[in-house]
mmCIF file of C-alpha atoms in Angstrom:
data_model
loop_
_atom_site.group_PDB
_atom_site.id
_atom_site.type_symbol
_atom_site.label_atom_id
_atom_site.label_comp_id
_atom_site.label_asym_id
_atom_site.label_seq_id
_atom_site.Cartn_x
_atom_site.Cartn_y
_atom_site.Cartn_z
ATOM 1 C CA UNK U 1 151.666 124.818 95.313
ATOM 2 C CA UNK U 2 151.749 121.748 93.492
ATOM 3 C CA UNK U 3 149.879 118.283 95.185
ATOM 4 C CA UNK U 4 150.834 115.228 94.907
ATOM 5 C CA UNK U 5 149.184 112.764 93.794
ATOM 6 C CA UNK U 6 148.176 109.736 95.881
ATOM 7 C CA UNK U 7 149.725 106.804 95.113
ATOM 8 C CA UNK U 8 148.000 103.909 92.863
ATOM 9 C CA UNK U 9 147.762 101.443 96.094
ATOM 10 C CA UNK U 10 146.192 104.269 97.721
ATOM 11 C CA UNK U 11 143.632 105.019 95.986
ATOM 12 C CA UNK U 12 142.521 101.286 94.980
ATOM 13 C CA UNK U 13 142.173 101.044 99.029
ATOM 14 C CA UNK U 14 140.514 104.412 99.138
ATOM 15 C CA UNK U 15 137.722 103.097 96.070
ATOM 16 C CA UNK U 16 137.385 99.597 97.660
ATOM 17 C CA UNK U 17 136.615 101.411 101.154
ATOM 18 C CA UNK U 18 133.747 103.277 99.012
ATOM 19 C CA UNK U 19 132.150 100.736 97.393
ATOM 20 C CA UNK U 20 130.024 99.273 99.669
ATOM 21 C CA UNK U 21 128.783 102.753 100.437
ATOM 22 C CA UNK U 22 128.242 103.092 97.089
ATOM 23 C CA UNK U 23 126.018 99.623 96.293
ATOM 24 C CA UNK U 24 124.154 100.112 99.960
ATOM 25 C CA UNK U 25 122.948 103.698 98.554
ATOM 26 C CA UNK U 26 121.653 101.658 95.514
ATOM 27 C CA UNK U 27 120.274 99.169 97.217
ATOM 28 C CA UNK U 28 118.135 101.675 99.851
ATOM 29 C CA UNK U 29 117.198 103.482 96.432
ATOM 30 C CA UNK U 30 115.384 100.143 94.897
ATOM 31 C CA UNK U 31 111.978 99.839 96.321
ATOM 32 C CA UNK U 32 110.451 96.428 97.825
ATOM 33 C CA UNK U 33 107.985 94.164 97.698
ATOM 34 C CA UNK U 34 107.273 91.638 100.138
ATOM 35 C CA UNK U 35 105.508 88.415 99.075
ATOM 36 C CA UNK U 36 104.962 85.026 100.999
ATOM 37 C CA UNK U 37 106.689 81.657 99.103
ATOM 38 C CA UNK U 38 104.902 80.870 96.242
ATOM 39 C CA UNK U 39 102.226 83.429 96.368
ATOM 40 C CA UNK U 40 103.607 85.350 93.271
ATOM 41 C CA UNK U 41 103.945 83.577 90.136
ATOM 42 C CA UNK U 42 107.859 84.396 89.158
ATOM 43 C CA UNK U 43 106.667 84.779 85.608
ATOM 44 C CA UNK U 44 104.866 88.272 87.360
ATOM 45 C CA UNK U 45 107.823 89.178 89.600
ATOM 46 C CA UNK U 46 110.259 88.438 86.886
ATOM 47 C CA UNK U 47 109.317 92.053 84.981
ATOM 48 C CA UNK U 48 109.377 93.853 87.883
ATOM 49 C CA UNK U 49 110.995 97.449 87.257
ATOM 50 C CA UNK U 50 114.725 97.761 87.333
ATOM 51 C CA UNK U 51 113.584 100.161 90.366
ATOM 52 C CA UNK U 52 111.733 97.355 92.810
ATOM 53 C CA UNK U 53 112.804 94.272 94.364
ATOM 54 C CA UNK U 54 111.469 91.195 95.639
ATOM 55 C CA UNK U 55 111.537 90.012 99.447
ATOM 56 C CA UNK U 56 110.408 86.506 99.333
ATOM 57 C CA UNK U 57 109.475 85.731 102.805
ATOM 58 C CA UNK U 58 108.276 82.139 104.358
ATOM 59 C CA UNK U 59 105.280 82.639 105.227
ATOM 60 C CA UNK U 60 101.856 85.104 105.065
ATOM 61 C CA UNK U 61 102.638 85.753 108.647
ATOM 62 C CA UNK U 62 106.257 87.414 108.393
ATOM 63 C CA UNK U 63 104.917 89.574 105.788
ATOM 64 C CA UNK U 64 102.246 90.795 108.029
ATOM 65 C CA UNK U 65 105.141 91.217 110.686
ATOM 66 C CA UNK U 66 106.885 92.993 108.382
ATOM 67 C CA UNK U 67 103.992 95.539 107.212
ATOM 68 C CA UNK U 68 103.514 96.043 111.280
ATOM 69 C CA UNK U 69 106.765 97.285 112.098
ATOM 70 C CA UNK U 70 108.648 99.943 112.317
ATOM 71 C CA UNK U 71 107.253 102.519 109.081
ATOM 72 C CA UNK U 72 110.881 103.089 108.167
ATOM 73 C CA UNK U 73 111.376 99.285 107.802
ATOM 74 C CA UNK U 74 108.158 98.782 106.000
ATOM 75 C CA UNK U 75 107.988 97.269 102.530
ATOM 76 C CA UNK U 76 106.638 99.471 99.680
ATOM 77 C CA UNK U 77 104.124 97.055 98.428
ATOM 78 C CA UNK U 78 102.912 94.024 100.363
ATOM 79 C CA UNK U 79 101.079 90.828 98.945
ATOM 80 C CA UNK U 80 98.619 88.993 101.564
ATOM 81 C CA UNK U 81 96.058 86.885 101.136
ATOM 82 C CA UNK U 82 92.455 88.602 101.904
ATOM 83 C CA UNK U 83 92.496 86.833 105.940
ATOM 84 C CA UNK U 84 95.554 88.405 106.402
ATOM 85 C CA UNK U 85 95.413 91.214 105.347
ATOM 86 C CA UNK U 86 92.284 92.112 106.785
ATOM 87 C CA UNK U 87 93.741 91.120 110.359
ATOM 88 C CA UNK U 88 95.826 94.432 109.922
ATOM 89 C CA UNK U 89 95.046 98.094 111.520
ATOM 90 C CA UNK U 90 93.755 100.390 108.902
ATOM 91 C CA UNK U 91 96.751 102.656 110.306
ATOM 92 C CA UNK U 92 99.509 100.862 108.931
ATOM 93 C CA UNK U 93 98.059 101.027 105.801
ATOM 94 C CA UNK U 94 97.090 103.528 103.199
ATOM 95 C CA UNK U 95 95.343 104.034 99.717
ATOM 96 C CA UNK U 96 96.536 101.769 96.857
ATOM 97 C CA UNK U 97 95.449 104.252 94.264
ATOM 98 C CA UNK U 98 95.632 102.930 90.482
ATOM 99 C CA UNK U 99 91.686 104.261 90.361
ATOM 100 C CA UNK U 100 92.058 103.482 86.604
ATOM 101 C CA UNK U 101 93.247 99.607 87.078
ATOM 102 C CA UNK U 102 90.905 98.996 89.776
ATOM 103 C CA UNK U 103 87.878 100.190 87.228
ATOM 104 C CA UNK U 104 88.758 97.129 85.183
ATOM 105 C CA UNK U 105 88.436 94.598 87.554
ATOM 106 C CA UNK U 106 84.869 92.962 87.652
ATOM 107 C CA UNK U 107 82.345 94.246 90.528
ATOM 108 C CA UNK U 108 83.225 91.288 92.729
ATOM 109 C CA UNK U 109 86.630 92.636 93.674
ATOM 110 C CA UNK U 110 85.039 96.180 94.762
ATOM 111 C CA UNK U 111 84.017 95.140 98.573
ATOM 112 C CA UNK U 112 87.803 93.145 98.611
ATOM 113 C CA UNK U 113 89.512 96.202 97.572
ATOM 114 C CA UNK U 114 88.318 98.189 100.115
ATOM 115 C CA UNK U 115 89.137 95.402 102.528
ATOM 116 C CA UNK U 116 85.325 94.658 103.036
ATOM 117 C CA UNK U 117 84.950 97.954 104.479
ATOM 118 C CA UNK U 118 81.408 100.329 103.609
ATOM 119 C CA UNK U 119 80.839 101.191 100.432
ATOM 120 C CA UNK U 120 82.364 104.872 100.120
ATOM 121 C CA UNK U 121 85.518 103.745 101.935
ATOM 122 C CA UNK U 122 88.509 104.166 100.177
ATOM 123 C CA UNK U 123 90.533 100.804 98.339
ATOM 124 C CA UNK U 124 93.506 99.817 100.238
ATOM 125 C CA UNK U 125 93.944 96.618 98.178
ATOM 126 C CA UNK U 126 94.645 95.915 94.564
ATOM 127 C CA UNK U 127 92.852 92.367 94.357
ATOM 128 C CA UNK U 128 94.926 90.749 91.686
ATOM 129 C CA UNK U 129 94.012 87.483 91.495
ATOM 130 C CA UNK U 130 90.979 85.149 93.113
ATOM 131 C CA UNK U 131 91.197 81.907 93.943
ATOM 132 C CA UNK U 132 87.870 79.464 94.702
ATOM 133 C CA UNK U 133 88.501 76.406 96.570
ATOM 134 C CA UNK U 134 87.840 72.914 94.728
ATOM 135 C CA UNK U 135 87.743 69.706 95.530
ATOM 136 C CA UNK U 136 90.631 67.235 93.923
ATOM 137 C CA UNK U 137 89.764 63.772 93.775
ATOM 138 C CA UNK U 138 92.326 60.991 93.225
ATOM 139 C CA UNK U 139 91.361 57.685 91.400
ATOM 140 C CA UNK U 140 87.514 58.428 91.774
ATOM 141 C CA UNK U 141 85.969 58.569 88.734
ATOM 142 C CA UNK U 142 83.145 57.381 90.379
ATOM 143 C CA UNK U 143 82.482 60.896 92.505
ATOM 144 C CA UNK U 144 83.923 62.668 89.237
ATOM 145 C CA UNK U 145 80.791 61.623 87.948
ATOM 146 C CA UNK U 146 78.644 62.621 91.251
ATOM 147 C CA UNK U 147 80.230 66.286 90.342
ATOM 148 C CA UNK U 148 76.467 67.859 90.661
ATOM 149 C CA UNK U 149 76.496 67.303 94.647
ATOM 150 C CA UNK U 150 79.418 69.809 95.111
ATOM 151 C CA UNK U 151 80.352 69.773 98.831
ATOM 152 C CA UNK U 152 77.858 66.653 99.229
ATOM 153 C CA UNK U 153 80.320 65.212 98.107
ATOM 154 C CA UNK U 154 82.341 65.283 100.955
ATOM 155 C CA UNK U 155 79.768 62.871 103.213
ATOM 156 C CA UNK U 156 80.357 59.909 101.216
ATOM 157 C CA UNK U 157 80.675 57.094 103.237
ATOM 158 C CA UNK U 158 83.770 56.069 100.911
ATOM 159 C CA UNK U 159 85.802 59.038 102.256
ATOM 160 C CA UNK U 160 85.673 58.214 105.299
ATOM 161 C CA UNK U 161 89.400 58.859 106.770
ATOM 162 C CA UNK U 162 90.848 59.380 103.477
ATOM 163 C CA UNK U 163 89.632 63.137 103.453
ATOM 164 C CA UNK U 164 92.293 66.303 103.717
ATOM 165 C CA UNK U 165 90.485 69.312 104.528
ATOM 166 C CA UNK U 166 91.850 73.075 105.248
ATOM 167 C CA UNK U 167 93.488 74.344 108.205
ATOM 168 C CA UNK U 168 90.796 77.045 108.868
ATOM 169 C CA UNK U 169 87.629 75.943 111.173
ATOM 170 C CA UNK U 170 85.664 78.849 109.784
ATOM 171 C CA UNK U 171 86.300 77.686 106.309
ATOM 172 C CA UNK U 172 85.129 74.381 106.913
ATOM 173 C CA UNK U 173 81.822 75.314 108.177
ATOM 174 C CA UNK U 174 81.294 77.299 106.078
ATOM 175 C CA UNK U 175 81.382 74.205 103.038
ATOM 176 C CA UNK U 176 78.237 72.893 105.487
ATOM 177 C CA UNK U 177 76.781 75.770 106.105
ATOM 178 C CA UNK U 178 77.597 75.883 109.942
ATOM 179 C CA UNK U 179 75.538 72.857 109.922
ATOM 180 C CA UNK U 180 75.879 70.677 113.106
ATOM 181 C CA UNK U 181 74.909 67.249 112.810
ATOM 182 C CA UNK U 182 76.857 68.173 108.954
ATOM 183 C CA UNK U 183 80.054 69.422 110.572
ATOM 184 C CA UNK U 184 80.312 66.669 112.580
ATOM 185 C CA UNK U 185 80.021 63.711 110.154
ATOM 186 C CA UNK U 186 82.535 66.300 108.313
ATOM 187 C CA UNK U 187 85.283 66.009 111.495
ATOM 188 C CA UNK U 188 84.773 62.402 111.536
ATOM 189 C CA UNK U 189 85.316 61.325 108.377
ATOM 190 C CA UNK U 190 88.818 63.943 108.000
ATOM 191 C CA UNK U 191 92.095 62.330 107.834
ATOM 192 C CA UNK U 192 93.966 65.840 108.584
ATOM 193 C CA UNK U 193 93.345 69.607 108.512
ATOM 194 C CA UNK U 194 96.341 71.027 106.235
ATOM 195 C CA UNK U 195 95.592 72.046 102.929
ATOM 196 C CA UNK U 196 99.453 73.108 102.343
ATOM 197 C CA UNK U 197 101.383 69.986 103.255
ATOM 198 C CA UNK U 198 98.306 67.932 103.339
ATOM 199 C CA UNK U 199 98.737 67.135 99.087
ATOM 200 C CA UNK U 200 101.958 64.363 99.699
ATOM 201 C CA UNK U 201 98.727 62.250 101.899
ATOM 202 C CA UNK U 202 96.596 62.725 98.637
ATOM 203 C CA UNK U 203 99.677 61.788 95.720
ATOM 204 C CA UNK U 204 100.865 59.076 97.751
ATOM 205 C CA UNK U 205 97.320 57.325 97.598
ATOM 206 C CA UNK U 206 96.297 57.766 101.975
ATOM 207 C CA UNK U 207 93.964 60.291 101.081
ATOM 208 C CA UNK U 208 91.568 59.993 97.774
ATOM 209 C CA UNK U 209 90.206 63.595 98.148
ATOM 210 C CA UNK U 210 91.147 67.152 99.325
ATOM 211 C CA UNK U 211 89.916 70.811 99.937
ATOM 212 C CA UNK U 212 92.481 73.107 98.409
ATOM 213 C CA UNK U 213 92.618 76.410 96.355
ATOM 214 C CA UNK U 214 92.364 76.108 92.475
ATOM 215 C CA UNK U 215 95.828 77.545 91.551
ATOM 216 C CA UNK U 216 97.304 74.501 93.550
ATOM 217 C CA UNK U 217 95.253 71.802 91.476
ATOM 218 C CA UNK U 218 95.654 73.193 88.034
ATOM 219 C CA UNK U 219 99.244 72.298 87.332
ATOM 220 C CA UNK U 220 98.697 68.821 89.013
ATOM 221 C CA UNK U 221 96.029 68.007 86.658
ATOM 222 C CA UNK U 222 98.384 67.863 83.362
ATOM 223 C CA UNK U 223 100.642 66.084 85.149
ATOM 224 C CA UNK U 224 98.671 63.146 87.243
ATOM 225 C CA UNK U 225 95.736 61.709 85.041
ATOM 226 C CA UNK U 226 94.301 60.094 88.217
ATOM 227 C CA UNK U 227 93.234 63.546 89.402
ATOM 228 C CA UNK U 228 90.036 65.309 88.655
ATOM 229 C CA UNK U 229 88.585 68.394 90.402
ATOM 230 C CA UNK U 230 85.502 69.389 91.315
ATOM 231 C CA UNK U 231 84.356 73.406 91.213
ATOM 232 C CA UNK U 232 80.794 73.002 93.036
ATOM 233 C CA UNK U 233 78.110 74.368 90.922
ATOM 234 C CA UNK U 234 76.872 75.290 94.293
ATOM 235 C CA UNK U 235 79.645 77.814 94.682
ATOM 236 C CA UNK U 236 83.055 77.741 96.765
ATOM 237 C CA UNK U 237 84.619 80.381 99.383
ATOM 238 C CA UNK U 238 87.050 82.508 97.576
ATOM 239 C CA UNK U 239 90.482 83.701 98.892
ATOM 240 C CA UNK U 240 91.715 86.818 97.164
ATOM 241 C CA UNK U 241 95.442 87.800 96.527
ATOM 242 C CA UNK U 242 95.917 90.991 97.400
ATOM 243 C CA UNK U 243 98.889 93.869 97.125
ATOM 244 C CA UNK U 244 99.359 96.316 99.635
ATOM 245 C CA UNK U 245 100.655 99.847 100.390
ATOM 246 C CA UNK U 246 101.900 99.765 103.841
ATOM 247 C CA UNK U 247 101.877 103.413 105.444
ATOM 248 C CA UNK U 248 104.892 105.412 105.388
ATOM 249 C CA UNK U 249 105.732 104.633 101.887
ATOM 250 C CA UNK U 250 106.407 107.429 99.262
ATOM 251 C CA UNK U 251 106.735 104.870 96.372
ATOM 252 C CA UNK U 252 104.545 105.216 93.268
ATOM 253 C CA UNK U 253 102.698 102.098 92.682
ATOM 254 C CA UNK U 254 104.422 100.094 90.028
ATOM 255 C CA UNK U 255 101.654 101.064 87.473
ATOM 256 C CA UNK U 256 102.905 99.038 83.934
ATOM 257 C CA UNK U 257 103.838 96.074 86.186
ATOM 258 C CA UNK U 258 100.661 95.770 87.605
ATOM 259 C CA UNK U 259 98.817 96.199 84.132
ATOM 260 C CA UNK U 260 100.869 93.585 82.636
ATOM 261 C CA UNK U 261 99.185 91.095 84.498
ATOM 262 C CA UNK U 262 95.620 92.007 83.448
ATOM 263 C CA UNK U 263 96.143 91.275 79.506
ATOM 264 C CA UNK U 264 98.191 89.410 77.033
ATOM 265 C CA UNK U 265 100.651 88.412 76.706
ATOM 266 C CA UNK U 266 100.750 87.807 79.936
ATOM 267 C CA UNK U 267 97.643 86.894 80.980
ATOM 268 C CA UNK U 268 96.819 83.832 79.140
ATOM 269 C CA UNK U 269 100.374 82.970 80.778
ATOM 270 C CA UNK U 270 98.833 83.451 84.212
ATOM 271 C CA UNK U 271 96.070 81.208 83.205
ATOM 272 C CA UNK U 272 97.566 78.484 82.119
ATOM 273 C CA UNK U 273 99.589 78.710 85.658
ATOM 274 C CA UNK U 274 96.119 79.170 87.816
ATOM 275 C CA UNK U 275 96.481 83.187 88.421
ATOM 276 C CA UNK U 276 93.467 84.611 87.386
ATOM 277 C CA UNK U 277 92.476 87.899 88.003
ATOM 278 C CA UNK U 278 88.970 89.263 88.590
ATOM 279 C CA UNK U 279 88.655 90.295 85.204
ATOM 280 C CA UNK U 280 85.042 90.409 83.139
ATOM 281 C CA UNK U 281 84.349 86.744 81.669
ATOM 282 C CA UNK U 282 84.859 88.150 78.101
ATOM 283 C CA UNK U 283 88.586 88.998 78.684
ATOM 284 C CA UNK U 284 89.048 85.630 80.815
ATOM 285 C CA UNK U 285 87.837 83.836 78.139
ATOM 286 C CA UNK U 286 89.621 85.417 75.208
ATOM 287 C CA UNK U 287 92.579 84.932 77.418
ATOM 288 C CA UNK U 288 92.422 81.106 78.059
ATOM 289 C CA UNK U 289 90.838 80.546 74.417
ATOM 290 C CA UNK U 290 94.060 78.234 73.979
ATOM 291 C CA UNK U 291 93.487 76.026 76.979
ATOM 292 C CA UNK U 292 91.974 72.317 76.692
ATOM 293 C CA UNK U 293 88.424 72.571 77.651
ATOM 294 C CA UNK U 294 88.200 71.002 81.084
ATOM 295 C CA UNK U 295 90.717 73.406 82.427
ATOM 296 C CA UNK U 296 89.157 76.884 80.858
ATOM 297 C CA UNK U 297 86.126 75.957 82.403
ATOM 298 C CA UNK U 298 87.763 75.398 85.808
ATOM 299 C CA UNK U 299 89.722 78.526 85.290
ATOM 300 C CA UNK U 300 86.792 80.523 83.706
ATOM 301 C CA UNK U 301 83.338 78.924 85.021
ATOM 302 C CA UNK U 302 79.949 79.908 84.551
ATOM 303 C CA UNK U 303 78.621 83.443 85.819
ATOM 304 C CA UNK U 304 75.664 81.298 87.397
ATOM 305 C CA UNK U 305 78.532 79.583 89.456
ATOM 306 C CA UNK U 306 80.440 82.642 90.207
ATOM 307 C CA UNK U 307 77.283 84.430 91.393
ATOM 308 C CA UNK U 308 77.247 81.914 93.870
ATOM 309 C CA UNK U 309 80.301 81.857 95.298
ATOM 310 C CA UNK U 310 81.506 83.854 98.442
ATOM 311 C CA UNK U 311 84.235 85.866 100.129
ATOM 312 C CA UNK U 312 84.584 85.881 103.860
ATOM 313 C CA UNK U 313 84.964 89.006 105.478
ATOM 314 C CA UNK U 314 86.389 89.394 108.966
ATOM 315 C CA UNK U 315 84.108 88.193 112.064
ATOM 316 C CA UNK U 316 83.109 90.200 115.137
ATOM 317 C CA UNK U 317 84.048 89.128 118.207
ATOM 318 C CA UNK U 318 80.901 87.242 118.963
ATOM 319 C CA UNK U 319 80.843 85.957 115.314
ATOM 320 C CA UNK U 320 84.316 83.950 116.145
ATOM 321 C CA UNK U 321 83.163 83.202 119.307
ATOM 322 C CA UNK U 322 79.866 81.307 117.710
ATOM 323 C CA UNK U 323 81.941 79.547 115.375
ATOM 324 C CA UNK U 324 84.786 78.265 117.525
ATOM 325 C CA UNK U 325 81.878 77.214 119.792
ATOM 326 C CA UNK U 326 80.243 75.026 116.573
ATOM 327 C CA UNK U 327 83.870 73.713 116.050
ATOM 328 C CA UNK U 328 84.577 72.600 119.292
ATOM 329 C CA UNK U 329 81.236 71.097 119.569
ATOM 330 C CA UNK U 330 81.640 69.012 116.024
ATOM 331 C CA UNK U 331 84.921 67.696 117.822
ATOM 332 C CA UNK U 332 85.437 63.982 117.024
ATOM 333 C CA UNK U 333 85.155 61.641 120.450
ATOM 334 C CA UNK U 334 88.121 60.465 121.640
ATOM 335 C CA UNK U 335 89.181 56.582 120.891
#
């Protein structure tokens, strides 16, 4: 017996009825990576595979929400900075892999990549990118010049209220070297603890000086002349960008993305941005051969400088309990 066909209207309803189906399958195929605002250059996240998208989310916080929920609602990758991401349970996350890209990176990001834990323990990070904390000076040639005190620096009598400094205690005391009497000259002389909104009080002239990463003062310094940063031959705390594999997830690690970010052309790209990845000094420097002087040796310092440096790995209990004590102590007296 013959069927008739349905008619034209009928089937236009029938294929607009499917087509949401139809994208929300495609959709659940593509997998996701959740980043923090402006904690992925868009030149990276721009040649993403067709396969992956990318969850931009306000803050490092709501990504960490979102690796601790449910494992079905997990992202596939995750990007955290190293303070975050260490605050996680090893059980909601699981090996990056890429053994091969991870040999590349210099020894530095070895004890990162395995989130600080024993040697022997397996990498649940792919450290991408480092970041050292500098100080940016506005209209101060005269401290420009003073560059060999490094943190020193920060005592000058001149800066006294005109000072932005980070949000984190621990990384404060650390720039004194949980010194007292040091930490508390330090408090007195700040004019505010927020090293993300805190720039506006340094570009509108109330501050002349500012703890902040690197990647946030290189692009200011081609544009401002008044600016000039300091990278303490001393050494600076480091924060380290990491990328995640949050348990649960079956997706292959986005291999050729994540190489692309380790050589050119993209790399000298990254560079020029502030991105730098823990690479060996040779490729760094064949990488930002291109760059005006001052900033490839920001962006590339000395070994001697680098050796110097430090990461800070999570506290015990009594640890945070002995700095919060030093903070609290340091406390400016009331008016």
């Amino acid at each position: 017996m013959a069927v008739s066909p349905l008619p034209r209207r009928q089937l236009l309803q029938l294929g607009a009825a499917a087509l949401p189906l139809l994208l929300g399958g495609c959709r659940q195929d593509r997998h996701r990576l959740a980043a923090s605002r402006r904690d992925l250059p868009a030149l990276w996240t721009a040649r993403l595979p067709r396969d992956w998208t990318l969850q931009t989310l306000e803050e490092p916080a709501a990504v960490s929400r979102s690796v601790l929920g449910a494992a079905t609602a997990r992202p596939d990758l995750a990007q955290l900075w190293d303070g975050w991401a260490t605050a996680l349970p090893a059980s909601v996350l699981q090996p990056f892999g890429a053994p091969e890209l991870l040999s590349r990176l210099a020894p530095l990001a070895g004890p990162v990549s395995r989130l600080f834990a024993p040697e022997g323990a397996p990498a649940l990070a792919f450290p991408w990118a480092v970041d050292p904390w500098v100080l940016l000076l506005r209209d101060r040639p005269d401290l420009a010049r003073r560059h060999e005190e490094g943190w020193g620096l920060l005592l000058d009598p001149s800066l006294r209220g005109r000072l932005v400094m980070p949000s984190s205690p621990r990384l404060t005391i650390s720039l004194v070297e949980a010194d007292p009497q040091r930490l508390r000259q330090l408090r007195r002389a700040t004019l505010a603890n927020d090293e993300r909104d805190g720039l506006s009080l340094l570009l509108t002239g109330e501050a002349e000086a500012m703890v902040l990463p690197r990647r946030r003062a290189v692009p200011l310094l081609r544009s401002d002349p008044r600016l000039a940063v300091v990278l303490p031959v001393q050494g600076a705390p480091l924060g380290w960008n990491l990328l995640l594999r949050p348990a649960g997830s079956s997706a292959p690690s986005p291999l050729t993305w994540l190489e692309a970010a380790l050589q050119p052309p993209l790399l000298p790209r990254l560079l020029a941005a502030g991105w730098v990845p823990p690479l060996p000094r040779p490729q760094l420097e064949a990488a930002a051969a291109s760059l005006p002087g001052e900033q490839r040796q920001l962006l590339v310092p000395p070994d001697a400088v680098l050796q110097r440096c430090w990461s800070l790995p999570p506290l015990t209990e009594q640890e945070r309990r002995n700095l919060q004590q030093l903070w609290d102590e340091a406390a400016p007296s009331p008016p």
